[in-house]
Tab-separated table of C-alpha atoms in Angstrom:
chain	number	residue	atom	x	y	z
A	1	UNK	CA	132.763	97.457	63.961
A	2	UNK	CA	130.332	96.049	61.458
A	3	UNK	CA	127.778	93.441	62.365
A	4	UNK	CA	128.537	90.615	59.635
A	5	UNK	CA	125.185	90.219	58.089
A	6	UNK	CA	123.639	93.617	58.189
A	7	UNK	CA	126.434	96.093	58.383
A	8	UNK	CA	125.447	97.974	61.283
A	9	UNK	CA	127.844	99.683	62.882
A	10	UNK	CA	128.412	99.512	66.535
A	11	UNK	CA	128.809	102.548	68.430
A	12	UNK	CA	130.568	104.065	72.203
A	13	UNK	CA	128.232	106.330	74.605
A	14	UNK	CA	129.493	108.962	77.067
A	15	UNK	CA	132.714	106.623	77.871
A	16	UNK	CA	134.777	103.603	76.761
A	17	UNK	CA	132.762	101.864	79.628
A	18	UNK	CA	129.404	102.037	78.280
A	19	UNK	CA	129.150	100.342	74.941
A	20	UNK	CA	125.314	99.488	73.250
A	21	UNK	CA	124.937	98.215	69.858
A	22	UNK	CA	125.353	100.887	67.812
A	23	UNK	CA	123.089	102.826	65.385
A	24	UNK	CA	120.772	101.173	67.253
A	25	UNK	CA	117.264	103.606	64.841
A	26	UNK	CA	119.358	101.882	61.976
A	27	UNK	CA	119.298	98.402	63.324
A	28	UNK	CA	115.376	99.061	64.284
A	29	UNK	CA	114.664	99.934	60.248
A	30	UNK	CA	116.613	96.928	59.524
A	31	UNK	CA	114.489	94.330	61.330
A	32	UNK	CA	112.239	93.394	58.210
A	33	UNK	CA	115.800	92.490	56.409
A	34	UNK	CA	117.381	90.414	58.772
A	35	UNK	CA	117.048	86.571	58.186
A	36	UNK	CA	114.170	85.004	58.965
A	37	UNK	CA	115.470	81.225	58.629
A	38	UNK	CA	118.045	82.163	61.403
A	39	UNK	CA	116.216	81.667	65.250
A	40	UNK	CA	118.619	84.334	66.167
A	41	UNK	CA	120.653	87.113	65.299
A	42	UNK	CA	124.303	87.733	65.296
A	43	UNK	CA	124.430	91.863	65.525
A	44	UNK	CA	123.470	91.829	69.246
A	45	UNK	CA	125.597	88.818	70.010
A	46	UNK	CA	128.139	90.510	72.118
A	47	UNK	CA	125.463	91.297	74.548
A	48	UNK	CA	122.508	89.240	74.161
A	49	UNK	CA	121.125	87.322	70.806
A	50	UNK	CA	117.826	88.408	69.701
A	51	UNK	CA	115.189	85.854	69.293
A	52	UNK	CA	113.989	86.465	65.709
A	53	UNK	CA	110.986	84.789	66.778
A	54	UNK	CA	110.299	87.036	68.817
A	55	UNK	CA	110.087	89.517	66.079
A	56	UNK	CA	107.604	87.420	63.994
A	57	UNK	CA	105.536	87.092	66.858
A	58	UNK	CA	105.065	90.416	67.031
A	59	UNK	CA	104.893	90.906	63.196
A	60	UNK	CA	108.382	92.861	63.195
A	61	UNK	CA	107.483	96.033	64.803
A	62	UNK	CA	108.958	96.340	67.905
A	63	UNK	CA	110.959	97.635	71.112
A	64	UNK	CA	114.871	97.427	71.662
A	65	UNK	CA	115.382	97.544	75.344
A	66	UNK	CA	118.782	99.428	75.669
A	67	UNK	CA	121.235	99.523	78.606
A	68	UNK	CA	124.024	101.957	79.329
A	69	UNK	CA	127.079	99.058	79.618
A	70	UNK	CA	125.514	96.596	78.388
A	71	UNK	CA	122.227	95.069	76.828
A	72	UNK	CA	121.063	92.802	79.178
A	73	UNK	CA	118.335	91.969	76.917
A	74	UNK	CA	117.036	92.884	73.517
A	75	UNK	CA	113.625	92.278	73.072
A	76	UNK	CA	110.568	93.573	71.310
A	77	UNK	CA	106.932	95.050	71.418
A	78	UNK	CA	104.560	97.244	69.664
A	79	UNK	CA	105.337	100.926	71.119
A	80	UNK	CA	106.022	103.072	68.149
A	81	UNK	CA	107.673	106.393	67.390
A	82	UNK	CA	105.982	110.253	67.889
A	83	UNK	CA	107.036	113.569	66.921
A	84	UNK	CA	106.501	116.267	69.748
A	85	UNK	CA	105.399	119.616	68.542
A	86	UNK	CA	109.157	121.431	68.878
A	87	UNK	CA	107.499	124.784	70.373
A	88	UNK	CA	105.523	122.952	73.267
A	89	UNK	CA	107.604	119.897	73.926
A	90	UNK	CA	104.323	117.872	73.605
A	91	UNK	CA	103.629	114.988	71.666
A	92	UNK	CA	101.026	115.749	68.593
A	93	UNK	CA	99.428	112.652	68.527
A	94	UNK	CA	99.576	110.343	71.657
A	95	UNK	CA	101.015	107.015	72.214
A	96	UNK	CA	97.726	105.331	71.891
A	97	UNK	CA	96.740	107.431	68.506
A	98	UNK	CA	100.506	106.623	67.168
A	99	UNK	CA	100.461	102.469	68.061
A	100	UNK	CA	99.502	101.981	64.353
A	101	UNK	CA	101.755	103.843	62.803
A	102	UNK	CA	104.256	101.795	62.063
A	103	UNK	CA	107.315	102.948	63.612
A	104	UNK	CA	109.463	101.835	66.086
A	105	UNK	CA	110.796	102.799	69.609
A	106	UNK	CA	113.638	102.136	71.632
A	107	UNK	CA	113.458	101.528	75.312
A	108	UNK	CA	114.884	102.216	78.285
A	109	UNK	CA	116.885	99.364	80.218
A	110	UNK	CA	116.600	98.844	84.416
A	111	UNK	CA	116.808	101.432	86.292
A	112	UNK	CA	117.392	100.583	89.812
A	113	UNK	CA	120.555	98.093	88.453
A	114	UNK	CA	122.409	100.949	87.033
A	115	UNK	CA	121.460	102.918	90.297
A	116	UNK	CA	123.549	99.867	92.360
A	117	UNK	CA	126.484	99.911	89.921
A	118	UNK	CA	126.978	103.379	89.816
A	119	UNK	CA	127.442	103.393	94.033
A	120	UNK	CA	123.630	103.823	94.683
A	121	UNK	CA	121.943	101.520	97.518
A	122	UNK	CA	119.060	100.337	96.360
A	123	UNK	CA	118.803	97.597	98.647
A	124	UNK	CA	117.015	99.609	101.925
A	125	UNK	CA	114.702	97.251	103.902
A	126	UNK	CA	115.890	93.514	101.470
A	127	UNK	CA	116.469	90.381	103.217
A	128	UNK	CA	117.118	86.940	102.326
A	129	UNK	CA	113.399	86.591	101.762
A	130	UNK	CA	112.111	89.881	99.864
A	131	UNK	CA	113.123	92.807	98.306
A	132	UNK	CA	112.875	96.052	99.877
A	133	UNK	CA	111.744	99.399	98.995
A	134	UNK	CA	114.013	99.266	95.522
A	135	UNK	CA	114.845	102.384	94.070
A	136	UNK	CA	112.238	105.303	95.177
A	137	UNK	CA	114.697	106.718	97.826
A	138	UNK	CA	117.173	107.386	95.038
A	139	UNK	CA	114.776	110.233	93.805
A	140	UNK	CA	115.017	111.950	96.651
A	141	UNK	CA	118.796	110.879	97.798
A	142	UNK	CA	120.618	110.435	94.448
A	143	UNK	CA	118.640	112.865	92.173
A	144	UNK	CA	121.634	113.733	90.253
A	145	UNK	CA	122.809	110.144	89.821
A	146	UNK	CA	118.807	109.227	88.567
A	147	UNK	CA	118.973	111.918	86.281
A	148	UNK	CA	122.015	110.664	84.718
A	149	UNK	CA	120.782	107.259	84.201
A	150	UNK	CA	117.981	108.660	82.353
A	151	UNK	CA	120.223	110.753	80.587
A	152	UNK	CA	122.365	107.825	79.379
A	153	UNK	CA	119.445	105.998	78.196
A	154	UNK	CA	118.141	108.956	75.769
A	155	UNK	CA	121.692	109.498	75.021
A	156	UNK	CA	121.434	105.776	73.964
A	157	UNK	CA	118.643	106.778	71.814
A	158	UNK	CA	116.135	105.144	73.829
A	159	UNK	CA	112.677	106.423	72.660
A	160	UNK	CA	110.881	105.422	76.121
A	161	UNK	CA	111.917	106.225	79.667
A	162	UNK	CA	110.339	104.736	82.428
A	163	UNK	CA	110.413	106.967	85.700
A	164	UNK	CA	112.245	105.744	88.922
A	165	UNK	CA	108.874	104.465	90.778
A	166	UNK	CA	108.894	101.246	90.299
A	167	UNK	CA	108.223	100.604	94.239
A	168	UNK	CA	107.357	104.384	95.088
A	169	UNK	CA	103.767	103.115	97.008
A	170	UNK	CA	103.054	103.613	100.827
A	171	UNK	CA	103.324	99.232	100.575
A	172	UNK	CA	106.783	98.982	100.273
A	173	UNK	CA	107.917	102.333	101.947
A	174	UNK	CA	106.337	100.713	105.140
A	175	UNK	CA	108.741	98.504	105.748
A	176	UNK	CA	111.447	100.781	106.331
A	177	UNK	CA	109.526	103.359	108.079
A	178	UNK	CA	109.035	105.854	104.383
A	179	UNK	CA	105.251	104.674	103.617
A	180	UNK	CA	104.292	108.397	103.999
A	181	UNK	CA	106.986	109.566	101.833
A	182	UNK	CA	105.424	108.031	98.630
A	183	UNK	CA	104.228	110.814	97.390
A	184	UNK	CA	107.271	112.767	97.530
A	185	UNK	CA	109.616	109.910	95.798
A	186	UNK	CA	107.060	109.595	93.167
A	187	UNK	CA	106.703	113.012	92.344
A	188	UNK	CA	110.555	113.568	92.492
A	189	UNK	CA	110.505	110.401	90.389
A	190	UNK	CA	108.375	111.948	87.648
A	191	UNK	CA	109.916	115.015	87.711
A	192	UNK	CA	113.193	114.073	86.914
A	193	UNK	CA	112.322	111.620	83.873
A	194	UNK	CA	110.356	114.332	82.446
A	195	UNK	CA	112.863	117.264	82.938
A	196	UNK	CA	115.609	115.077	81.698
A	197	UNK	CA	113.409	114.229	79.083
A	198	UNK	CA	112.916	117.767	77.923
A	199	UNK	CA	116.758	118.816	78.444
A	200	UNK	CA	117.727	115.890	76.446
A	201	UNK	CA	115.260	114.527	73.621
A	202	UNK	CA	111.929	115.877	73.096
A	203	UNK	CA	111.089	112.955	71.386
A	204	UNK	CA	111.375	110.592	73.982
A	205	UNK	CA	108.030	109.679	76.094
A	206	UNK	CA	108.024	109.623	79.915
A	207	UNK	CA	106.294	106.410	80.857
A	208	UNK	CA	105.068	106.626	84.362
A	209	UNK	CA	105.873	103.333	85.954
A	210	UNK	CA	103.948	102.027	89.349
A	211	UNK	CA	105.045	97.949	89.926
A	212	UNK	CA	102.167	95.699	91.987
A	213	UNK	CA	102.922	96.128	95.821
A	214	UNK	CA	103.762	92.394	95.613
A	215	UNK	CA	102.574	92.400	99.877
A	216	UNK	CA	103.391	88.408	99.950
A	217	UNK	CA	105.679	88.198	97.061
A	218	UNK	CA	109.282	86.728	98.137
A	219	UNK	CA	112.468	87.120	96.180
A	220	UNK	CA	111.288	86.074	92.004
A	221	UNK	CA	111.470	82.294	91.188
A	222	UNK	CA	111.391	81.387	95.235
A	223	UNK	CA	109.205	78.499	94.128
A	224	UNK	CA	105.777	79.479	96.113
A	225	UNK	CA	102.566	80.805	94.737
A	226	UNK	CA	101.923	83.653	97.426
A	227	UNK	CA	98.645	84.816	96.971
A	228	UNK	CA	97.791	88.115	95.154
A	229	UNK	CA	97.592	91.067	96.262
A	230	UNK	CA	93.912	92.029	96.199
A	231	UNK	CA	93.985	88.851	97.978
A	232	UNK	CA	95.773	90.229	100.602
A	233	UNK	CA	94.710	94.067	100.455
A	234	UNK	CA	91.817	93.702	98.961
A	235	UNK	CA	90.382	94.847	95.422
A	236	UNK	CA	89.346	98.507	96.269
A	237	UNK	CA	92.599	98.848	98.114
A	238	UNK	CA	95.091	97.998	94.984
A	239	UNK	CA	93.068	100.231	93.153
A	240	UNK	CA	93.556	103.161	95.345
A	241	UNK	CA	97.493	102.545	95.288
A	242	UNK	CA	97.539	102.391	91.278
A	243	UNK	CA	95.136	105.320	91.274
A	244	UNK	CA	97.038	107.377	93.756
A	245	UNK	CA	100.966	107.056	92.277
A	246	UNK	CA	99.241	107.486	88.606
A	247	UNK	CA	97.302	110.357	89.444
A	248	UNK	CA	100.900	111.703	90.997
A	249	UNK	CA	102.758	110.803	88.151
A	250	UNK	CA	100.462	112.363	85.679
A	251	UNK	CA	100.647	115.505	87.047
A	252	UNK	CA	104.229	115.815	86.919
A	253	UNK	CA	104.427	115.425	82.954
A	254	UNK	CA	104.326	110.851	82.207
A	255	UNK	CA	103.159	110.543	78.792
A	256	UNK	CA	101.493	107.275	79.586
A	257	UNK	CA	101.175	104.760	82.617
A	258	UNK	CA	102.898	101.717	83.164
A	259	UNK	CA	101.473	99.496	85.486
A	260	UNK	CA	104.254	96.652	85.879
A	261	UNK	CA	105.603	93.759	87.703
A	262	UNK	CA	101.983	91.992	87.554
A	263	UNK	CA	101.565	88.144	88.332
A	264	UNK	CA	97.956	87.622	88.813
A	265	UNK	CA	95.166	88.291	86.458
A	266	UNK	CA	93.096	89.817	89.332
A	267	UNK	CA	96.003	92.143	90.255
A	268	UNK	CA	96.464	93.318	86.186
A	269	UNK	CA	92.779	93.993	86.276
A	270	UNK	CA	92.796	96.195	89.870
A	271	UNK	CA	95.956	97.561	88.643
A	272	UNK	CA	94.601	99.144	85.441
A	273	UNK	CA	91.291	100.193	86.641
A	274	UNK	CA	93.370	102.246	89.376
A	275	UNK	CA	95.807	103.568	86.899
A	276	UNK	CA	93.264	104.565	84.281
A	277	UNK	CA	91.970	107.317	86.528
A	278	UNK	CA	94.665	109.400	85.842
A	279	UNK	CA	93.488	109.899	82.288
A	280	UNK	CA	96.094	108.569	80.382
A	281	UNK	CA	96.700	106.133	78.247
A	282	UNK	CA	97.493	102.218	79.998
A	283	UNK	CA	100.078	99.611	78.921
A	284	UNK	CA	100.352	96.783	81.147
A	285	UNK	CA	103.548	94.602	82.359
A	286	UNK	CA	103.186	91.038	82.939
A	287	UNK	CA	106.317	89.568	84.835
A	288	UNK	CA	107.596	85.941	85.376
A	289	UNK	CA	105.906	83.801	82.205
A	290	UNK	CA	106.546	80.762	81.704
A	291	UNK	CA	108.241	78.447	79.292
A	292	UNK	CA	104.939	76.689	78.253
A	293	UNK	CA	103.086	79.825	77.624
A	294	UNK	CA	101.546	80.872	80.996
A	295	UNK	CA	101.717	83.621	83.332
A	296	UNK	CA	103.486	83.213	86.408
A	297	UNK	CA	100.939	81.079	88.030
A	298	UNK	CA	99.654	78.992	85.914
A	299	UNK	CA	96.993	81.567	84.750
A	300	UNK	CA	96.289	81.254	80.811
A	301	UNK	CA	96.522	83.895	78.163
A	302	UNK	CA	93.429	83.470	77.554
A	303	UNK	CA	92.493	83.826	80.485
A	304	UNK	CA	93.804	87.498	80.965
A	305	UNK	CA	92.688	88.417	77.265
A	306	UNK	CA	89.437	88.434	78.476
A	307	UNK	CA	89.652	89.948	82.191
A	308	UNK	CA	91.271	92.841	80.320
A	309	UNK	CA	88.380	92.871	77.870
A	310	UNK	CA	86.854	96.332	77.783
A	311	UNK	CA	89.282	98.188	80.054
A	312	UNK	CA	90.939	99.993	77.179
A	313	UNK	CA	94.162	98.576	77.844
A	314	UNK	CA	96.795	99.975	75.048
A	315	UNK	CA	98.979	97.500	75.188
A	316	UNK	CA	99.654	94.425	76.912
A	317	UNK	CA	103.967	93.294	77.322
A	318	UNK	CA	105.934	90.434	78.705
A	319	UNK	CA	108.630	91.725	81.204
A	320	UNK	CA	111.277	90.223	84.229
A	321	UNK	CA	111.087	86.688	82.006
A	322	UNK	CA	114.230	84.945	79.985
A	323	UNK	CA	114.342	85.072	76.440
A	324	UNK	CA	112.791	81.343	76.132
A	325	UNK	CA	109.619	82.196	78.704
A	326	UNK	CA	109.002	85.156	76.497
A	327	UNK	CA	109.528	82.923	73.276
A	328	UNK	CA	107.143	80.189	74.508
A	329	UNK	CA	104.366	83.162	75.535
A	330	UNK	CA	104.403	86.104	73.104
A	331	UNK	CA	101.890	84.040	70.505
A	332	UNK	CA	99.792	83.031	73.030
A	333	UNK	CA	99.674	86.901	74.294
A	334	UNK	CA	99.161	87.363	70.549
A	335	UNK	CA	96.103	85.079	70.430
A	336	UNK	CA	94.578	86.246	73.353
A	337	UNK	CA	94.691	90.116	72.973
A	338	UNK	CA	93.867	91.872	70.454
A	339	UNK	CA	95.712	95.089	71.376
A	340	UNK	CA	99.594	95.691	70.777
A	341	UNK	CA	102.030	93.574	72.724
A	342	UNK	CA	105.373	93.160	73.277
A	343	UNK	CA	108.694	92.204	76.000
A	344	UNK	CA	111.148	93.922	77.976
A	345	UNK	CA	113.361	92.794	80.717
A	346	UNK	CA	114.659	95.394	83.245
């Protein structure tokens, strides 16, 4: 099936089941041709339109986020494309050396989702109120099933994987009696993107993801401004977390480090000071913007531009937000930082 203005064709992966916009390195080359008088584009429509402002505001270099099933979400940032050395597995130039290079990556889509829907519980520990622990016990529990999600994703040709430790920190183990078996999921988390990784596409990076411990954060969109959490563990604490999981997932292979899942500026800033200790490169996820161009809680853009001033952050991206929150918020990202940006929803 042809997409009517740009004749890309659409492609099946592993089953009838999971469908994703095909050819999806052609539709990436494509971008500067599509039509820029048209706020969105018809070749995703089956899944979810892509804002072609979106694309401007990033000056047309960009991130696909891809999902095995089903794109919940295209969207796009400034990660580009490296070539690993074929006899090492390594990249030869890093993400950070490679973020002007002009090429293009494709992302991974959410992990823990297509955990639940392929017979996974990722729910341990949630309530009403809050999420639990999330996916980290999976690594450990389900490592076959993790491994396969990966695998469909780089199967997918997604360019980026982001390892299953989203909520693998002693924080959100607590609750359900696994806060000193952080350390193992992470590892096992880690482990598994990268060996996948290496057994699949040695092109594809391994980003090493670590979301905010979120201590007083409810269910998203609860309508309550809990307060952050060096707020409520304390600066040096938040730091150690980030520094701890990075240092972990660093040593088991991650290309780069994604701290994610970050609502306050002070958080972003404790978050990437941690995570930089691991000696590898930093991009940053900021969740929950809004549609009048502000972070979750009313912080500015501006605002975080320059608390993030001289921490060497490589990148800076808009993530867990609907199209029109990242729409009203990528310029003002734009106008604030200096470094690449971008979106992604998991």
């Amino acid at each position: 099936m042809r997409s009517r203005t740009t004749g890309i064709k659409q492609r099946a992966l592993v089953n009838d089941e999971h469908i994703c916009t095909a050819a999806l390195s052609e539709m990436i080359c494509s971008a500067r041709s599509y039509d820029t008088s048209a706020d969105y584009h018809d070749s995703c429509a089956i899944f979810h339109p892509i804002p072609f402002r979106w694309c401007e505001a990033t000056g047309f270099n960009g991130i696909i986020q891809v999902e095995p099933g089903r794109v919940l979400h295209c969207v796009w940032t400034f990660i580009r494309r490296t070539k690993r050395n074929s006899r090492t597995g390594m990249p030869t130039q890093t993400i950070t050396q490679r973020l002007d290079s002009g090429d293009l990556l494709l992302m991974d889509g959410g992990t823990g989702s297509e955990l639940q829907r392929r017979g996974v519980d990722v729910l341990q520990g949630a309530t009403a109120q809050r999420l639990g622990a999330w996916s980290g016990p999976a690594n450990i529990d389900a490592p076959d099933v993790v491994a396969e999600v990966h695998r469909d994703y780089l199967v997918a040709r997604a360019d980026i994987i982001i390892s299953n430790s989203f909520w693998t920190n002693r924080h959100r183990l607590a609750p359900i009696g696994l806060g000193n078996n952080w350390e193992r999921y992470a590892r096992a988390a880690a482990r598994i993107a990268v060996e996948t990784r290496n057994d699949t596409n040695l092109e594809a990076f391994v980003a090493g993801g670590i979301a905010a411990p979120c201590v007083e954060v409810a269910l998203p969109r609860a309508g309550q401004n809990p307060s952050s959490d060096v707020e409520s563990l304390g600066a040096t604490s938040v730091r150690k977390m980030f520094s701890e999981v990075a240092s972990v997932l660093a040593d088991e292979g991650a290309d780069f480090i994604l701290p994610e899942y970050i609502g306050h500026i002070e958080d972003a800033v404790a978050a990437v000071e941690g995570a930089s200790e691991a000696g590898l490169p930093v991009l940053l996820g900021m969740r929950h913007v809004t549609t009048n161009g502000n972070l979750q809680y009313g912080e500015s853009f501006e605002e975080l531009g320059a608390a993030l001033s001289g921490l060497g952050v490589a990148g800076v991206m808009l993530m867990c937000s609907e199209p029109e929150e990242v729409s009203g918020s990528l310029p003002n990202l734009r106008n604030a930082f200096d470094g690449p940006i971008g979106a992604y929803s998991p």
